[in-house]
mmCIF file of C-alpha atoms in Angstrom:
data_model
loop_
_atom_site.group_PDB
_atom_site.id
_atom_site.type_symbol
_atom_site.label_atom_id
_atom_site.label_comp_id
_atom_site.label_asym_id
_atom_site.label_seq_id
_atom_site.Cartn_x
_atom_site.Cartn_y
_atom_site.Cartn_z
ATOM 1 C CA MET D 1 -57.014 -23.879 70.826
ATOM 2 C CA LYS D 2 -57.875 -24.544 66.957
ATOM 3 C CA LYS D 3 -54.633 -22.414 65.783
ATOM 4 C CA ALA D 4 -52.311 -24.338 67.960
ATOM 5 C CA PHE D 5 -53.063 -27.678 66.824
ATOM 6 C CA PHE D 6 -53.204 -26.966 63.537
ATOM 7 C CA ILE D 7 -49.886 -25.443 63.463
ATOM 8 C CA LEU D 8 -48.750 -28.821 65.725
ATOM 9 C CA LEU D 9 -50.549 -30.796 62.907
ATOM 10 C CA ALA D 10 -48.310 -29.148 59.544
ATOM 11 C CA VAL D 11 -45.347 -29.651 62.348
ATOM 12 C CA ILE D 12 -45.935 -33.341 62.463
ATOM 13 C CA VAL D 13 -46.901 -34.142 58.662
ATOM 14 C CA ALA D 14 -43.783 -31.560 57.557
ATOM 15 C CA ILE D 15 -41.623 -34.266 59.747
ATOM 16 C CA THR D 16 -42.489 -36.903 58.440
ATOM 17 C CA SER D 17 -42.572 -36.043 54.980
ATOM 18 C CA CYS D 18 -39.058 -35.373 55.008
ATOM 19 C CA THR D 19 -38.253 -38.803 56.880
ATOM 20 C CA LYS D 20 -39.494 -40.619 54.116
ATOM 21 C CA THR D 21 -37.034 -42.976 52.642
ATOM 22 C CA GLU D 22 -36.280 -42.830 48.999
ATOM 23 C CA ASP D 23 -37.114 -46.422 49.028
ATOM 24 C CA GLU D 24 -40.689 -46.336 50.605
ATOM 25 C CA ALA D 25 -41.418 -44.387 46.827
ATOM 26 C CA VAL D 26 -40.568 -47.264 45.070
ATOM 27 C CA PRO D 27 -43.669 -49.135 43.665
ATOM 28 C CA GLU D 28 -44.228 -52.374 45.983
ATOM 29 C CA SER D 29 -44.529 -54.255 42.460
ATOM 30 C CA VAL D 30 -41.206 -52.825 41.322
ATOM 31 C CA LYS D 31 -39.280 -54.061 44.264
ATOM 32 C CA ALA D 32 -40.915 -57.864 44.100
ATOM 33 C CA SER D 33 -40.407 -57.491 40.663
ATOM 34 C CA ILE D 34 -36.760 -57.453 40.342
ATOM 35 C CA GLN D 35 -36.196 -60.306 42.600
ATOM 36 C CA GLY D 36 -35.398 -63.694 40.501
ATOM 37 C CA ASN D 37 -32.475 -65.432 38.233
ATOM 38 C CA TYR D 38 -30.695 -63.532 35.875
ATOM 39 C CA TYR D 39 -28.331 -64.214 33.078
ATOM 40 C CA GLY D 40 -26.345 -62.092 30.365
ATOM 41 C CA ASN D 41 -22.851 -60.735 30.070
ATOM 42 C CA SER D 42 -20.199 -59.934 32.695
ATOM 43 C CA GLY D 43 -16.958 -57.437 31.254
ATOM 44 C CA VAL D 44 -14.109 -56.090 32.463
ATOM 45 C CA PHE D 45 -12.079 -53.129 30.598
ATOM 46 C CA TYR D 46 -9.370 -50.430 31.390
ATOM 47 C CA VAL D 47 -7.684 -47.576 29.498
ATOM 48 C CA LYS D 48 -4.263 -47.111 28.998
ATOM 49 C CA LYS D 49 -3.449 -44.209 27.019
ATOM 50 C CA GLY D 50 -6.623 -44.185 25.257
ATOM 51 C CA ILE D 51 -6.645 -47.815 24.358
ATOM 52 C CA ALA D 52 -9.266 -49.807 26.125
ATOM 53 C CA ASP D 53 -8.583 -53.535 27.073
ATOM 54 C CA THR D 54 -12.024 -55.605 26.953
ATOM 55 C CA LEU D 55 -13.392 -58.698 27.514
ATOM 56 C CA SER D 56 -16.813 -60.070 28.336
ATOM 57 C CA ILE D 57 -18.157 -63.545 29.592
ATOM 58 C CA TYR D 58 -21.344 -65.246 30.273
ATOM 59 C CA SER D 59 -22.986 -64.539 33.648
ATOM 60 C CA THR D 60 -25.496 -65.599 36.240
ATOM 61 C CA ALA D 61 -26.954 -63.661 38.758
ATOM 62 C CA LEU D 62 -29.917 -64.168 41.817
ATOM 63 C CA VAL D 63 -31.626 -60.763 43.144
ATOM 64 C CA ASN D 64 -33.126 -61.077 45.826
ATOM 65 C CA SER D 65 -35.079 -57.970 48.080
ATOM 66 C CA ASP D 66 -31.845 -56.463 49.306
ATOM 67 C CA LYS D 67 -28.943 -58.594 47.823
ATOM 68 C CA ILE D 68 -27.577 -59.639 44.392
ATOM 69 C CA GLN D 69 -25.440 -62.451 44.136
ATOM 70 C CA VAL D 70 -23.102 -62.403 40.580
ATOM 71 C CA GLU D 71 -21.620 -65.533 39.531
ATOM 72 C CA GLY D 72 -19.727 -63.985 37.042
ATOM 73 C CA ILE D 73 -17.003 -61.471 37.873
ATOM 74 C CA VAL D 74 -14.242 -61.016 34.998
ATOM 75 C CA VAL D 75 -10.813 -61.318 37.357
ATOM 76 C CA SER D 76 -8.458 -62.481 34.658
ATOM 77 C CA SER D 77 -7.270 -59.184 33.248
ATOM 78 C CA VAL D 78 -7.048 -58.351 36.278
ATOM 79 C CA VAL D 79 -4.496 -60.932 36.806
ATOM 80 C CA ASP D 80 -2.722 -60.639 33.487
ATOM 81 C CA SER D 81 -1.926 -56.823 33.978
ATOM 82 C CA ILE D 82 -0.105 -57.770 37.322
ATOM 83 C CA PHE D 83 1.736 -61.119 36.291
ATOM 84 C CA GLY D 84 1.693 -60.772 32.401
ATOM 85 C CA ARG D 85 -0.334 -62.096 29.792
ATOM 86 C CA GLY D 86 -1.206 -65.694 29.835
ATOM 87 C CA THR D 87 -1.133 -66.254 33.846
ATOM 88 C CA ALA D 88 -4.631 -66.302 34.480
ATOM 89 C CA ALA D 89 -5.270 -68.702 31.537
ATOM 90 C CA ALA D 90 -2.548 -71.147 32.553
ATOM 91 C CA GLN D 91 -3.827 -71.854 36.063
ATOM 92 C CA GLY D 92 -7.588 -71.795 35.690
ATOM 93 C CA ILE D 93 -8.533 -68.208 36.796
ATOM 94 C CA SER D 94 -10.968 -66.558 34.471
ATOM 95 C CA GLN D 95 -14.033 -65.618 36.724
ATOM 96 C CA LYS D 96 -15.153 -64.934 40.896
ATOM 97 C CA PRO D 97 -18.492 -64.102 42.225
ATOM 98 C CA VAL D 98 -19.525 -60.799 44.166
ATOM 99 C CA GLN D 99 -22.081 -59.709 46.322
ATOM 100 C CA LEU D 100 -23.958 -56.740 46.223
ATOM 101 C CA SER D 101 -26.284 -55.201 49.049
ATOM 102 C CA TYR D 102 -28.631 -52.760 47.283
ATOM 103 C CA LYS D 103 -31.283 -50.239 47.355
ATOM 104 C CA LEU D 104 -33.893 -48.858 44.700
ATOM 105 C CA TYR D 105 -35.014 -45.695 44.832
ATOM 106 C CA ASN D 106 -37.450 -43.760 43.171
ATOM 107 C CA ALA D 107 -36.053 -41.014 40.347
ATOM 108 C CA ASN D 108 -39.494 -39.842 38.630
ATOM 109 C CA ALA D 109 -37.495 -40.657 35.544
ATOM 110 C CA ALA D 110 -39.023 -41.372 32.318
ATOM 111 C CA ASN D 111 -42.413 -42.763 34.178
ATOM 112 C CA ASN D 112 -40.984 -45.014 35.726
ATOM 113 C CA GLU D 113 -38.950 -46.732 32.983
ATOM 114 C CA TYR D 114 -36.387 -47.322 35.240
ATOM 115 C CA PHE D 115 -35.122 -47.533 38.751
ATOM 116 C CA PRO D 116 -31.349 -46.452 39.979
ATOM 117 C CA MET D 117 -30.057 -48.465 42.905
ATOM 118 C CA THR D 118 -27.524 -47.034 45.615
ATOM 119 C CA TYR D 119 -24.866 -50.451 46.460
ATOM 120 C CA SER D 120 -21.803 -51.953 48.043
ATOM 121 C CA SER D 121 -20.273 -54.358 46.866
ATOM 122 C CA SER D 122 -17.977 -57.226 48.493
ATOM 123 C CA SER D 123 -14.299 -57.841 47.764
ATOM 124 C CA ILE D 124 -12.626 -60.120 45.497
ATOM 125 C CA SER D 125 -9.811 -62.205 46.917
ATOM 126 C CA MET D 126 -7.751 -65.030 44.685
ATOM 127 C CA ASN D 127 -4.727 -66.918 45.249
ATOM 128 C CA VAL D 128 -1.993 -66.689 41.854
ATOM 129 C CA GLU D 129 1.461 -68.504 41.817
ATOM 130 C CA LYS D 130 4.216 -67.105 40.479
ATOM 131 C CA ASP D 131 7.929 -68.016 40.213
ATOM 132 C CA GLY D 132 6.977 -70.759 43.404
ATOM 133 C CA GLN D 133 5.615 -68.275 45.470
ATOM 134 C CA THR D 134 1.770 -68.099 46.230
ATOM 135 C CA HIS D 135 0.307 -63.760 46.032
ATOM 136 C CA THR D 136 -3.556 -63.043 47.119
ATOM 137 C CA ILE D 137 -4.484 -60.594 44.880
ATOM 138 C CA LYS D 138 -7.863 -58.667 46.386
ATOM 139 C CA ILE D 139 -10.121 -56.272 44.041
ATOM 140 C CA ASP D 140 -12.135 -54.035 46.670
ATOM 141 C CA PHE D 141 -14.605 -52.279 44.581
ATOM 142 C CA HIS D 142 -16.097 -47.929 45.152
ATOM 143 C CA SER D 143 -19.668 -48.244 46.813
ATOM 144 C CA SER D 144 -22.323 -45.728 45.865
ATOM 145 C CA SER D 145 -23.524 -42.876 48.358
ATOM 146 C CA GLU D 146 -25.919 -41.252 46.117
ATOM 147 C CA THR D 147 -27.098 -41.435 42.402
ATOM 148 C CA THR D 148 -24.141 -42.882 39.926
ATOM 149 C CA GLY D 149 -25.668 -43.730 36.931
ATOM 150 C CA PHE D 150 -24.459 -46.635 36.546
ATOM 151 C CA PHE D 151 -26.810 -48.748 38.261
ATOM 152 C CA TRP D 152 -30.230 -49.441 36.655
ATOM 153 C CA TYR D 153 -33.129 -51.733 37.159
ATOM 154 C CA PHE D 154 -35.980 -51.699 33.992
ATOM 155 C CA PRO D 155 -39.101 -52.955 35.447
ATOM 156 C CA LYS D 156 -40.704 -53.545 32.019
ATOM 157 C CA LYS D 157 -37.620 -54.538 30.165
ATOM 158 C CA ASN D 158 -37.006 -57.412 33.072
ATOM 159 C CA ARG D 159 -33.266 -56.051 32.833
ATOM 160 C CA LEU D 160 -30.425 -55.207 35.567
ATOM 161 C CA ASP D 161 -27.452 -52.915 33.777
ATOM 162 C CA MET D 162 -24.603 -52.021 36.234
ATOM 163 C CA THR D 163 -20.833 -50.979 36.189
ATOM 164 C CA LEU D 164 -18.976 -51.947 39.825
ATOM 165 C CA PHE D 165 -15.129 -49.648 39.689
ATOM 166 C CA SER D 166 -12.445 -51.012 41.227
ATOM 167 C CA LYS D 167 -11.021 -48.833 44.280
ATOM 168 C CA GLN D 168 -8.052 -50.609 44.795
ATOM 169 C CA ILE D 169 -5.973 -53.896 43.429
ATOM 170 C CA SER D 170 -3.683 -55.413 46.555
ATOM 171 C CA MET D 171 -1.330 -57.940 46.263
ATOM 172 C CA ASP D 172 -0.445 -59.802 49.530
ATOM 173 C CA GLY D 173 -1.697 -56.643 51.775
ATOM 174 C CA LYS D 174 -0.094 -53.902 49.355
ATOM 175 C CA GLU D 175 -1.777 -51.616 46.809
ATOM 176 C CA VAL D 176 -0.356 -52.539 43.010
ATOM 177 C CA THR D 177 1.127 -49.740 41.671
ATOM 178 C CA HIS D 178 2.937 -51.149 38.717
ATOM 179 C CA PHE D 179 1.153 -53.280 36.348
ATOM 180 C CA ALA D 180 3.156 -55.355 33.669
ATOM 181 C CA SER D 181 0.543 -54.395 30.500
ATOM 182 C CA LYS D 182 1.054 -50.746 31.948
ATOM 183 C CA PRO D 183 3.479 -48.690 29.709
ATOM 184 C CA ASP D 184 3.004 -45.550 32.551
ATOM 185 C CA THR D 185 3.884 -46.726 35.482
ATOM 186 C CA THR D 186 2.652 -43.088 37.090
ATOM 187 C CA MET D 187 -0.660 -43.290 35.585
ATOM 188 C CA LYS D 188 -3.413 -45.107 38.160
ATOM 189 C CA VAL D 189 -5.515 -47.591 36.441
ATOM 190 C CA GLU D 190 -8.904 -47.840 37.214
ATOM 191 C CA PHE D 191 -11.084 -51.180 36.294
ATOM 192 C CA ARG D 192 -14.631 -51.164 35.272
ATOM 193 C CA PHE D 193 -16.794 -54.294 35.327
ATOM 194 C CA PRO D 194 -19.678 -53.637 33.274
ATOM 195 C CA ILE D 195 -22.798 -56.126 33.778
ATOM 196 C CA SER D 196 -25.785 -56.583 31.577
ATOM 197 C CA LEU D 197 -28.721 -59.327 33.400
ATOM 198 C CA GLN D 198 -31.980 -60.225 31.777
ATOM 199 C CA LYS D 199 -34.280 -61.823 33.993
ATOM 200 C CA ARG D 200 -35.276 -65.748 32.951
#
C-alpha cells in the first residue's frame, strides 16, 4: 500500500513539473519591473546585394503585463522602396504605431542578466497617394514560436532590445514583388525593424 502511494505521488510530481510553464520560472519582480514607459530609437533596414539601407528615429513605448505599444515604427523606407524615393516625405509618412503581445521566459542565462521573450505583432496599414490613386500598404510581421534571439529584456539595465522582421509587404491586398529601389526583382526583400528602448 505504501509503495503504491509513493508511486502515485511520484507520478503527480512528474506531471506537475512537466506542466509548469516557462512564464512561471520568471521572477515576479522581473514581470513587474518590465512594465512602464520607455524611450529610445526605432530603425529600419534591408539589404540588397550586400548593401544595407538604414534609418533611425526617436521612439517611445508603453509596456504592461502582456502588451508592448510602440509608438514609432519607421515605415518611410518601405513606402519609398515601393513608390520611389521622396514619396513618404512628400506625404508626411514617417512612422506608425504597432502593438505586440509578449511573454517572458527564463533562459537561465548569465545569472538572469536578461530574459528572452516570445511575441506576436499587429500589422501596420497606411494609405499612400500615387498618380491620383489611393493605395493601401500593409506590413505583416513574423511572430516568434520559440527562442529567437531578437527580443530581450535586461532588468538590471531597464532596457528592451528587439527586432521585428517583415513577413509580407502588400499593396491593395496583393503581395509586393517589385520595389523601386531594388535592383534585382527576383530577390525577396525582408525589412527589419530594430528597436532599442530605455525605461524612463
